[in-house]
Tab-separated table of C-alpha atoms in Angstrom:
chain	number	residue	atom	x	y	z
A	1	MET	CA	-173.333	68.764	-219.385
A	2	HIS	CA	-170.933	67.603	-222.082
A	3	LYS	CA	-168.503	64.857	-220.994
A	4	HIS	CA	-165.498	66.920	-222.134
A	5	THR	CA	-166.728	69.910	-220.155
A	6	ILE	CA	-167.037	67.770	-217.008
A	7	HIS	CA	-163.467	66.492	-217.532
A	8	ALA	CA	-162.212	70.033	-218.078
A	9	LEU	CA	-163.969	71.313	-214.941
A	10	GLY	CA	-162.598	68.381	-212.920
A	11	ALA	CA	-159.091	69.120	-214.132
A	12	LEU	CA	-159.593	72.794	-213.290
A	13	ALA	CA	-160.810	71.949	-209.771
A	14	LEU	CA	-157.801	69.664	-209.306
A	15	ALA	CA	-155.456	72.346	-210.534
A	16	PHE	CA	-157.031	74.845	-208.144
A	17	SER	CA	-156.907	72.550	-205.114
A	18	GLY	CA	-153.306	71.660	-206.012
A	19	HIS	CA	-152.495	75.345	-206.269
A	20	ALA	CA	-154.146	76.060	-202.894
A	21	LEU	CA	-152.109	73.286	-201.287
A	22	ALA	CA	-148.919	74.463	-202.913
A	23	ALA	CA	-149.601	78.030	-201.798
A	24	ALA	CA	-149.888	77.184	-198.072
A	25	TRP	CA	-146.767	78.451	-196.319
A	26	GLN	CA	-144.059	75.965	-195.376
A	27	PRO	CA	-140.582	76.463	-193.907
A	28	SER	CA	-137.956	76.835	-196.626
A	29	LYS	CA	-134.897	76.496	-194.370
A	30	PRO	CA	-134.049	74.780	-191.048
A	31	ILE	CA	-136.135	75.928	-188.064
A	32	GLU	CA	-134.192	77.233	-185.071
A	33	PHE	CA	-135.822	76.071	-181.825
A	34	VAL	CA	-134.610	78.288	-178.977
A	35	VAL	CA	-134.508	76.891	-175.419
A	36	PRO	CA	-134.158	79.796	-172.927
A	37	ALA	CA	-132.684	77.379	-170.364
A	38	GLY	CA	-129.821	74.922	-169.897
A	39	THR	CA	-129.445	71.411	-171.286
A	40	GLY	CA	-131.069	68.459	-169.536
A	41	GLY	CA	-133.881	70.498	-167.960
A	42	GLY	CA	-137.575	70.039	-168.691
A	43	ALA	CA	-137.788	72.630	-171.498
A	44	ASP	CA	-134.663	71.257	-173.176
A	45	GLN	CA	-135.944	67.669	-172.991
A	46	MET	CA	-139.313	68.619	-174.480
A	47	ALA	CA	-137.694	70.652	-177.281
A	48	ARG	CA	-135.366	67.783	-178.225
A	49	PHE	CA	-138.244	65.297	-178.096
A	50	ILE	CA	-140.295	67.511	-180.458
A	51	GLN	CA	-137.232	67.836	-182.738
A	52	GLY	CA	-136.907	64.032	-182.929
A	53	MET	CA	-140.613	63.383	-183.520
A	54	VAL	CA	-140.903	66.020	-186.254
A	55	ALA	CA	-137.972	64.356	-188.068
A	56	LYS	CA	-139.169	60.769	-187.518
A	57	HIS	CA	-142.731	61.438	-188.691
A	58	GLN	CA	-141.780	64.025	-191.353
A	59	LEU	CA	-144.067	66.671	-189.882
A	60	SER	CA	-142.005	69.446	-191.464
A	61	PRO	CA	-140.203	69.732	-194.829
A	62	GLN	CA	-137.274	71.281	-192.918
A	63	PRO	CA	-135.417	69.984	-189.846
A	64	ILE	CA	-135.595	71.572	-186.403
A	65	VAL	CA	-132.315	72.654	-184.794
A	66	VAL	CA	-132.393	73.062	-180.990
A	67	VAL	CA	-130.276	75.944	-179.622
A	68	ASN	CA	-129.843	76.598	-175.869
A	69	LYS	CA	-129.704	80.296	-174.968
A	70	SER	CA	-129.869	80.290	-171.176
A	71	GLY	CA	-127.918	83.500	-170.459
A	72	GLY	CA	-129.499	85.989	-168.062
A	73	ALA	CA	-132.079	83.481	-166.761
A	74	GLY	CA	-133.296	82.930	-170.325
A	75	ALA	CA	-133.308	86.619	-171.294
A	76	GLU	CA	-130.742	85.830	-174.006
A	77	GLY	CA	-133.202	83.457	-175.724
A	78	PHE	CA	-136.279	85.663	-175.359
A	79	LEU	CA	-134.527	88.834	-176.579
A	80	ASP	CA	-133.099	86.907	-179.535
A	81	VAL	CA	-136.587	85.832	-180.670
A	82	LYS	CA	-138.141	89.223	-179.873
A	83	GLY	CA	-135.471	90.909	-182.007
A	84	ASP	CA	-136.007	88.618	-185.004
A	85	LYS	CA	-139.256	90.232	-186.138
A	86	GLY	CA	-141.070	88.471	-188.959
A	87	ASN	CA	-138.726	85.447	-189.025
A	88	PRO	CA	-140.971	82.369	-189.409
A	89	HIS	CA	-138.012	79.956	-189.089
A	90	LYS	CA	-137.645	80.420	-185.355
A	91	LEU	CA	-139.562	78.959	-182.422
A	92	VAL	CA	-139.030	79.289	-178.669
A	93	ILE	CA	-140.203	76.925	-175.930
A	94	THR	CA	-141.268	78.751	-172.802
A	95	LEU	CA	-141.355	78.069	-169.088
A	96	SER	CA	-142.245	80.430	-166.259
A	97	ASN	CA	-139.108	82.516	-166.905
A	98	LEU	CA	-141.328	84.018	-169.615
A	99	TYR	CA	-142.663	86.075	-166.666
A	100	THR	CA	-140.054	85.788	-163.912
A	101	THR	CA	-137.027	86.941	-165.926
A	102	PRO	CA	-138.398	90.354	-166.990
A	103	LEU	CA	-139.869	90.913	-163.501
A	104	ALA	CA	-136.626	89.961	-161.707
A	105	THR	CA	-134.130	91.620	-164.044
A	106	GLY	CA	-136.014	94.522	-165.590
A	107	VAL	CA	-134.914	93.237	-169.028
A	108	PRO	CA	-137.102	94.885	-171.728
A	109	PHE	CA	-139.259	91.904	-172.596
A	110	ASN	CA	-142.869	90.792	-172.142
A	111	TRP	CA	-144.602	87.660	-173.468
A	112	ARG	CA	-146.745	89.950	-175.656
A	113	ASP	CA	-143.547	90.765	-177.594
A	114	LEU	CA	-143.745	87.258	-179.076
A	115	THR	CA	-146.433	85.415	-181.055
A	116	PRO	CA	-148.152	82.800	-178.835
A	117	VAL	CA	-148.707	79.569	-180.772
A	118	SER	CA	-149.702	76.746	-178.437
A	119	MET	CA	-149.682	75.520	-174.844
A	120	MET	CA	-148.263	71.993	-175.086
A	121	ALA	CA	-148.814	70.960	-171.452
A	122	LEU	CA	-148.417	72.122	-167.874
A	123	ASP	CA	-145.442	70.800	-165.959
A	124	GLN	CA	-145.546	69.674	-162.356
A	125	PHE	CA	-143.149	70.243	-159.478
A	126	VAL	CA	-142.349	67.441	-157.056
A	127	LEU	CA	-140.598	67.665	-153.685
A	128	TRP	CA	-137.571	65.330	-153.821
A	129	VAL	CA	-135.073	64.121	-151.234
A	130	ASN	CA	-132.212	61.634	-151.518
A	131	GLU	CA	-133.269	57.986	-151.034
A	132	ASP	CA	-130.943	57.880	-147.976
A	133	SER	CA	-132.708	60.868	-146.396
A	134	PRO	CA	-134.350	60.198	-143.010
A	135	TYR	CA	-137.539	61.900	-144.278
A	136	LYS	CA	-139.983	59.311	-145.595
A	137	THR	CA	-142.924	61.684	-146.105
A	138	ALA	CA	-143.395	65.328	-147.066
A	139	LYS	CA	-144.923	65.893	-143.635
A	140	ASP	CA	-141.720	64.588	-141.956
A	141	TYR	CA	-139.542	66.851	-144.088
A	142	PHE	CA	-141.733	69.938	-143.563
A	143	ASN	CA	-141.878	69.353	-139.801
A	144	ALA	CA	-138.079	69.050	-139.740
A	145	ILE	CA	-137.726	72.466	-141.429
A	146	ARG	CA	-140.138	73.957	-138.918
A	147	SER	CA	-138.398	72.452	-135.883
A	148	GLN	CA	-134.774	73.208	-136.900
A	149	PRO	CA	-133.068	76.617	-136.831
A	150	SER	CA	-133.400	78.821	-139.933
A	151	GLY	CA	-130.825	78.025	-142.634
A	152	THR	CA	-130.448	74.336	-141.654
A	153	PHE	CA	-131.795	72.951	-144.925
A	154	LYS	CA	-130.426	73.439	-148.452
A	155	MET	CA	-132.750	73.486	-151.473
A	156	GLY	CA	-131.191	73.018	-154.916
A	157	GLY	CA	-132.897	74.653	-157.881
A	158	THR	CA	-132.544	75.992	-161.412
A	159	GLY	CA	-131.415	79.619	-161.568
A	160	SER	CA	-132.259	82.498	-159.247
A	161	LYS	CA	-135.624	84.226	-158.791
A	162	GLN	CA	-137.251	81.630	-161.059
A	163	GLU	CA	-139.812	78.866	-160.440
A	164	ASP	CA	-137.744	76.683	-158.088
A	165	GLN	CA	-136.833	79.624	-155.881
A	166	ILE	CA	-140.415	80.951	-155.895
A	167	ILE	CA	-141.583	77.558	-154.562
A	168	THR	CA	-138.747	77.606	-152.003
A	169	VAL	CA	-139.907	81.021	-150.747
A	170	MET	CA	-143.498	79.724	-150.548
A	171	LEU	CA	-142.182	76.796	-148.452
A	172	GLU	CA	-140.220	79.189	-146.224
A	173	LYS	CA	-143.293	81.323	-145.634
A	174	ALA	CA	-145.402	78.274	-144.800
A	175	ALA	CA	-142.728	76.895	-142.423
A	176	GLY	CA	-141.727	80.230	-140.907
A	177	LYS	CA	-138.050	79.304	-141.385
A	178	LYS	CA	-135.315	80.295	-143.853
A	179	ILE	CA	-134.141	77.662	-146.353
A	180	VAL	CA	-130.729	78.067	-148.034
A	181	TYR	CA	-131.401	78.157	-151.784
A	182	VAL	CA	-128.541	76.882	-153.984
A	183	PRO	CA	-128.880	77.773	-157.710
A	184	PHE	CA	-127.610	75.513	-160.514
A	185	LYS	CA	-127.576	75.939	-164.293
A	186	GLY	CA	-130.308	73.473	-165.295
A	187	GLY	CA	-132.791	70.914	-163.981
A	188	GLY	CA	-130.609	67.971	-164.973
A	189	ASP	CA	-127.738	69.350	-162.890
A	190	VAL	CA	-130.075	69.982	-159.933
A	191	ALA	CA	-131.136	66.305	-159.845
A	192	VAL	CA	-127.491	65.153	-159.974
A	193	GLN	CA	-126.626	67.458	-157.045
A	194	LEU	CA	-129.349	65.818	-154.955
A	195	VAL	CA	-128.134	62.326	-155.911
A	196	GLY	CA	-124.675	63.455	-154.710
A	197	LYS	CA	-126.193	64.772	-151.427
A	198	HIS	CA	-124.869	68.299	-151.999
A	199	VAL	CA	-128.355	69.634	-151.155
A	200	ASP	CA	-131.127	68.287	-148.896
A	201	ALA	CA	-134.035	68.580	-151.320
A	202	THR	CA	-135.151	69.856	-154.738
A	203	VAL	CA	-138.437	70.696	-156.456
A	204	ASN	CA	-137.434	69.242	-159.835
A	205	ASN	CA	-140.021	68.660	-162.554
A	206	PRO	CA	-140.890	64.939	-162.863
A	207	ILE	CA	-138.984	64.458	-166.130
A	208	GLU	CA	-135.801	65.941	-164.637
A	209	ALA	CA	-135.563	63.444	-161.772
A	210	GLU	CA	-137.527	60.456	-163.121
A	211	SER	CA	-134.467	58.362	-164.133
A	212	HIS	CA	-132.864	58.833	-160.678
A	213	TRP	CA	-136.143	57.938	-158.946
A	214	ARG	CA	-136.467	54.845	-161.099
A	215	ALA	CA	-132.855	53.915	-160.237
A	216	GLY	CA	-133.577	54.141	-156.500
A	217	LYS	CA	-131.356	57.202	-155.919
A	218	LEU	CA	-134.068	59.760	-155.126
A	219	ARG	CA	-137.323	59.715	-153.176
A	220	ALA	CA	-140.416	61.614	-154.334
A	221	LEU	CA	-142.475	63.044	-151.445
A	222	CYS	CA	-145.390	65.066	-152.878
A	223	VAL	CA	-146.623	67.046	-155.895
A	224	PHE	CA	-147.263	70.816	-155.733
A	225	ASP	CA	-150.684	70.649	-157.362
A	226	ASP	CA	-154.302	70.565	-156.202
A	227	LYS	CA	-154.814	66.972	-157.336
A	228	PRO	CA	-152.619	63.859	-157.711
A	229	MET	CA	-151.099	63.042	-161.094
A	230	PRO	CA	-153.161	60.667	-163.275
A	231	TYR	CA	-150.405	58.137	-164.065
A	232	PRO	CA	-150.903	54.737	-162.349
A	233	GLU	CA	-148.014	52.846	-163.956
A	234	LYS	CA	-145.257	51.979	-161.450
A	235	VAL	CA	-142.007	53.920	-161.880
A	236	THR	CA	-140.204	52.322	-158.942
A	237	ALA	CA	-140.937	48.868	-157.551
A	238	ARG	CA	-143.448	50.402	-155.150
A	239	GLN	CA	-144.620	53.747	-156.505
A	240	SER	CA	-146.285	55.404	-159.483
A	241	TRP	CA	-146.698	59.142	-160.067
A	242	GLN	CA	-150.332	58.698	-159.053
A	243	ASP	CA	-149.240	57.402	-155.633
A	244	LEU	CA	-147.664	60.731	-154.701
A	245	PRO	CA	-149.912	62.773	-152.404
A	246	THR	CA	-150.455	66.478	-153.010
A	247	CYS	CA	-148.181	68.630	-150.853
A	248	ALA	CA	-151.274	70.379	-149.450
A	249	SER	CA	-152.588	67.054	-148.132
A	250	GLN	CA	-149.254	66.708	-146.261
A	251	GLY	CA	-149.703	70.046	-144.513
A	252	ILE	CA	-147.648	72.086	-147.024
A	253	PRO	CA	-150.007	74.754	-148.415
A	254	VAL	CA	-148.106	75.307	-151.678
A	255	SER	CA	-149.384	74.784	-155.233
A	256	TYR	CA	-147.649	75.724	-158.502
A	257	VAL	CA	-147.653	74.448	-162.099
A	258	MET	CA	-145.569	75.645	-165.039
A	259	LEU	CA	-146.202	76.415	-168.689
A	260	ARG	CA	-144.629	74.429	-171.489
A	261	GLY	CA	-145.607	76.552	-174.481
A	262	ILE	CA	-144.433	77.331	-178.004
A	263	PHE	CA	-144.090	80.888	-179.311
A	264	MET	CA	-142.852	82.464	-182.555
A	265	ALA	CA	-141.150	85.784	-183.256
A	266	PRO	CA	-143.299	88.925	-183.476
A	267	GLY	CA	-144.664	90.008	-186.855
A	268	VAL	CA	-145.141	86.571	-188.433
A	269	THR	CA	-148.186	85.945	-190.648
A	270	ALA	CA	-151.300	83.977	-189.676
A	271	GLU	CA	-150.427	81.481	-192.416
A	272	GLN	CA	-146.943	80.891	-190.983
A	273	LYS	CA	-148.393	80.373	-187.515
A	274	THR	CA	-150.966	77.927	-188.945
A	275	PHE	CA	-148.187	75.688	-190.270
A	276	TYR	CA	-146.773	75.257	-186.748
A	277	LEU	CA	-150.213	74.866	-185.154
A	278	GLU	CA	-150.976	72.007	-187.554
A	279	MET	CA	-147.525	70.464	-187.030
A	280	LEU	CA	-147.985	70.510	-183.234
A	281	ASP	CA	-151.528	69.118	-183.509
A	282	LYS	CA	-150.195	66.145	-185.491
A	283	LEU	CA	-147.413	65.712	-182.939
A	284	ARG	CA	-149.916	65.612	-180.060
A	285	LYS	CA	-151.798	62.733	-181.685
A	286	LEU	CA	-148.715	60.474	-181.815
A	287	PRO	CA	-148.509	57.513	-179.396
A	288	GLU	CA	-144.956	58.644	-178.588
A	289	TRP	CA	-146.337	61.977	-177.351
A	290	LYS	CA	-148.698	60.160	-174.988
A	291	ASP	CA	-145.745	58.109	-173.699
A	292	PHE	CA	-143.683	61.277	-173.238
A	293	MET	CA	-146.532	62.902	-171.284
A	294	ALA	CA	-146.762	59.845	-169.003
A	295	LYS	CA	-142.991	59.579	-168.493
A	296	GLY	CA	-142.793	63.234	-167.465
A	297	ALA	CA	-146.107	63.093	-165.549
A	298	PHE	CA	-147.315	66.242	-167.314
A	299	ARG	CA	-150.711	67.808	-166.774
A	300	GLN	CA	-152.159	67.413	-170.251
A	301	GLU	CA	-153.708	70.727	-171.127
A	302	ALA	CA	-153.479	72.214	-174.600
A	303	LEU	CA	-154.595	75.752	-175.424
A	304	GLN	CA	-154.404	77.866	-178.572
A	305	GLY	CA	-155.716	81.182	-179.841
A	306	GLU	CA	-157.683	83.438	-177.527
A	307	ALA	CA	-157.933	80.870	-174.716
A	308	PHE	CA	-154.108	80.624	-174.618
A	309	PHE	CA	-153.760	84.425	-174.722
A	310	ASP	CA	-156.187	84.830	-171.791
A	311	TRP	CA	-154.382	82.116	-169.784
A	312	LEU	CA	-151.032	83.883	-170.366
A	313	GLY	CA	-152.438	87.179	-169.100
A	314	ARG	CA	-153.846	85.577	-165.937
A	315	ASN	CA	-150.616	83.729	-165.269
A	316	GLU	CA	-148.570	86.893	-165.693
A	317	GLN	CA	-150.648	88.509	-162.928
A	318	LEU	CA	-150.168	85.470	-160.672
A	319	HIS	CA	-146.378	85.670	-161.160
A	320	ARG	CA	-146.359	89.394	-160.469
A	321	THR	CA	-148.029	88.671	-157.117
A	322	LEU	CA	-145.756	85.712	-156.275
A	323	MET	CA	-142.592	87.623	-157.247
A	324	LYS	CA	-143.712	90.677	-155.275
A	325	ASP	CA	-144.410	88.551	-152.192
A	326	ALA	CA	-140.946	86.974	-152.506
A	327	GLY	CA	-139.246	90.368	-152.906
A	328	PHE	CA	-137.899	89.327	-156.319
A	329	ILE	CA	-139.055	92.253	-158.459
A	330	ALA	CA	-136.304	94.476	-159.905
A	331	GLN	CA	-136.334	97.943	-158.378
């Protein structure tokens, strides 16, 4: 082949590959990142962490703007994204209110109304008491609930008929005693209420209470999962996340983990979704992400595509059963 022809073909190939790269969809204006929950909670902290990492590592040509829309147990946020059909400049981070809110309120929303992008991780729930509490183990605390009259103990939690209250009802059923559930606006507030001894216990996510545990204000008793958390680094002088027993091993037959997932509005294109999938994949490979996972003692599971869709369907069924058992479904 003639040298000039080879040069011309090379230039053509370059032009084509450049064109293909240029044609891949990218955000052209700031990305609104909706948090259907209050500030300081687990979803809010993860969203703001993602916002910071995307900016620091230039993972997007446009900045991410975090917006809290916690009204109606998160319905405000979900309905906002559902109603913004085809808008690729909007993301929402989800927690279990993806299922509990429509079941509890009858609000016209289902997770299938959105575009599932990626499961980022599963979040744990830990049973917490104040460091001054007489209960040194989960077994002690559970036995105290069982031996005292109904309504003796107060459990602080985020919102009503959501994850924290579902776990509280599971505890009540296991103990055969009523627990007074006290709702607060967000997970950060819940932890502060326990530090101030306004409630007897909480089931905060690790990241929501970690700083207070580290500071010696709160005591972690057990994790509501079927296996201990895989993080051996000490948080307090004596304990790591890995040191916490499962609640089941302490005689509390309750297990529950929560989704931290990213969704888009309905009606977006496959190409638009691909941009965010690739952005989140790059994010997951960062050392800071690994540190964030360890700090919040997350269960590191990532799902996309059909596997994520199937998981969401199974989890919806589980929540329907749990909510029905708790008497939380809107009539």
